Coordinates of C-alpha atoms in Angstrom, one line a residue:
X1 CA -91.5 100.0 187.0
X2 CA -93.5 102.6 185.1
X3 CA -95.5 100.5 182.6
X4 CA -98.3 102.6 181.3
X5 CA -99.8 106.0 180.9
X6 CA -103.3 104.7 181.4
X7 CA -105.2 104.0 184.6
X8 CA -107.2 100.8 185.2
X9 CA -110.2 102.3 183.2
X10 CA -108.0 103.0 180.2
X11 CA -108.0 106.8 180.7
X12 CA -104.9 108.7 179.7
X13 CA -102.7 110.0 182.4
X14 CA -100.2 112.8 182.1
X15 CA -96.7 111.3 182.1
X16 CA -95.4 114.2 184.2
X17 CA -97.5 112.8 187.1
X18 CA -96.1 109.3 186.7
X19 CA -93.1 110.1 188.9
X20 CA -95.4 111.3 191.7
X21 CA -97.5 108.1 191.7
X22 CA -94.8 105.4 191.3
X23 CA -95.8 102.3 193.3
X24 CA -93.6 99.6 194.7
X25 CA -95.3 96.2 194.4
X26 CA -94.3 93.3 196.6
X27 CA -95.7 89.8 196.3
X28 CA -95.7 87.5 199.3
X29 CA -97.5 84.2 199.5
X30 CA -100.0 85.0 196.7
X31 CA -100.9 88.4 198.2
X32 CA -100.0 91.7 196.6
X33 CA -99.2 94.8 198.5
X34 CA -98.5 98.3 197.2
X35 CA -97.1 101.3 198.9
X36 CA -96.1 104.8 197.7
X37 CA -92.6 104.9 196.5
X38 CA -90.4 106.9 198.9
X39 CA -87.4 108.9 197.8
X40 CA -84.5 106.5 197.3
X41 CA -86.6 103.4 196.9
X42 CA -86.5 103.4 193.1
X43 CA -83.5 101.9 191.4
X44 CA -84.4 102.7 187.8
X45 CA -87.2 103.9 185.6
X46 CA -88.3 101.6 182.7
X47 CA -90.7 102.9 180.2
X48 CA -92.4 101.2 177.2
X49 CA -92.3 103.1 173.9
X50 CA -95.6 102.4 172.2
X51 CA -98.5 103.9 174.1
X52 CA -96.3 105.1 176.9
X53 CA -93.7 107.4 175.4
X54 CA -95.5 107.9 172.1
X55 CA -99.2 108.4 171.6
X56 CA -99.8 105.8 168.9
X57 CA -102.6 103.6 170.1
X58 CA -105.1 105.0 167.6
X59 CA -102.7 104.3 164.7
X60 CA -102.1 100.7 165.8
X61 CA -105.9 100.2 165.8
X62 CA -106.2 101.8 162.3
X63 CA -103.4 99.7 160.9
X64 CA -104.8 96.5 162.3
X65 CA -108.2 97.5 160.8
X66 CA -106.5 98.1 157.4
X67 CA -104.9 94.6 157.5
X68 CA -108.3 93.1 158.4
X69 CA -110.0 94.9 155.5
X70 CA -107.2 93.6 153.1
X71 CA -108.1 90.1 154.3
X72 CA -111.9 90.8 153.6
X73 CA -112.7 91.0 157.3
X74 CA -114.7 93.7 159.0
X75 CA -112.9 95.5 161.9
X76 CA -114.8 96.0 165.1
X77 CA -113.6 98.8 167.5
X78 CA -115.0 97.2 170.6
X79 CA -113.4 93.8 169.7
X80 CA -110.1 95.6 169.2
X81 CA -110.3 97.2 172.6
X82 CA -111.2 94.0 174.4
X83 CA -109.0 91.6 172.5
X84 CA -106.0 93.6 171.3
X85 CA -105.4 96.6 173.4
X86 CA -102.0 96.2 175.3
X87 CA -101.2 92.9 173.5
X88 CA -98.6 92.1 170.8
X89 CA -99.6 92.3 167.2
X90 CA -99.1 88.6 166.9
X91 CA -101.5 87.9 169.7
X92 CA -104.0 90.4 168.4
X93 CA -104.0 88.9 164.9
X94 CA -104.2 85.3 166.3
X95 CA -107.2 86.2 168.5
X96 CA -109.0 88.1 165.7
X97 CA -108.4 85.4 163.1
X98 CA -109.4 82.6 165.5
X99 CA -112.6 84.4 166.4
X100 CA -113.5 84.6 162.7
X101 CA -112.7 81.0 162.0
X102 CA -109.6 81.7 160.0
X103 CA -106.8 79.2 160.3
X104 CA -103.4 80.7 159.5
X105 CA -100.0 79.2 159.3
X106 CA -96.7 80.8 160.3
X107 CA -96.1 82.3 156.9
X108 CA -99.6 83.9 156.9
X109 CA -99.0 85.5 160.3
X110 CA -95.6 86.7 159.1
X111 CA -97.2 88.3 156.1
X112 CA -99.8 90.1 158.3
X113 CA -97.2 91.3 160.8
X114 CA -94.9 92.5 158.0
X115 CA -97.7 94.5 156.4
X116 CA -98.7 96.1 159.7
X117 CA -95.0 96.8 160.6
X118 CA -94.2 98.4 157.2
X119 CA -97.3 100.6 157.5
X120 CA -96.4 101.6 161.1
X121 CA -92.8 102.5 159.9
X122 CA -94.2 104.7 157.1
X123 CA -96.6 106.4 159.5
X124 CA -93.9 107.0 162.1
X125 CA -91.4 108.4 159.6
X126 CA -94.0 110.9 158.4
X127 CA -94.6 112.3 161.9
X128 CA -92.9 115.6 162.6
X129 CA -92.5 115.9 165.5
X130 CA -93.3 112.4 166.9
X131 CA -96.6 112.4 168.8
X132 CA -95.2 112.1 172.4
X133 CA -97.5 112.6 175.3
X134 CA -97.7 116.1 176.9
X135 CA -95.5 116.3 179.9
X136 CA -93.1 113.6 178.9
X137 CA -90.2 116.0 178.6
X138 CA -90.8 117.2 182.1
X139 CA -91.0 113.6 183.4
X140 CA -87.7 112.8 181.7
X141 CA -86.1 115.9 183.3
X142 CA -87.4 114.9 186.7
X143 CA -86.0 111.4 186.4
X144 CA -82.6 112.8 185.2
X145 CA -82.4 115.3 188.1
X146 CA -82.8 112.5 190.6
X147 CA -80.1 110.6 188.7
X148 CA -82.2 107.4 188.2
X149 CA -81.1 105.3 185.3
X150 CA -83.8 105.3 182.6
X151 CA -84.4 102.7 180.0
X152 CA -86.7 102.1 177.1
X153 CA -88.2 98.7 176.9
X154 CA -90.5 97.2 174.3

């Protein structure tokens, strides 16, 4: 499964190279083994949207920061990277609020999540064209020419 455009250090990878470096992961008795995917081994290609198809990690951080500021809390870029990167908004807000000693109920979290989601929707709708990663169109073409089913998962 293609899950990310970033390597283990968080560096961006060109999506057109994703197909060349697909890995098959097998688990067996608590050990993990990887091998290069051979032609015909892949059954489908599953891609996430946010941060994989579309280059939006910076706006997610900015919108989380905006919500924190509205709550009279100071954003911290390093804390965001360590605690929120790659996690759901709900997990991010819970972690950030817990670390600041804020106790929120379900309605409070819903309010924060709604504010962030509405801001993201406004941002996304204003993008023309959407900020997809360079090489993504080539990657999609290569997947289609090999006739692999492709799905978007979030």
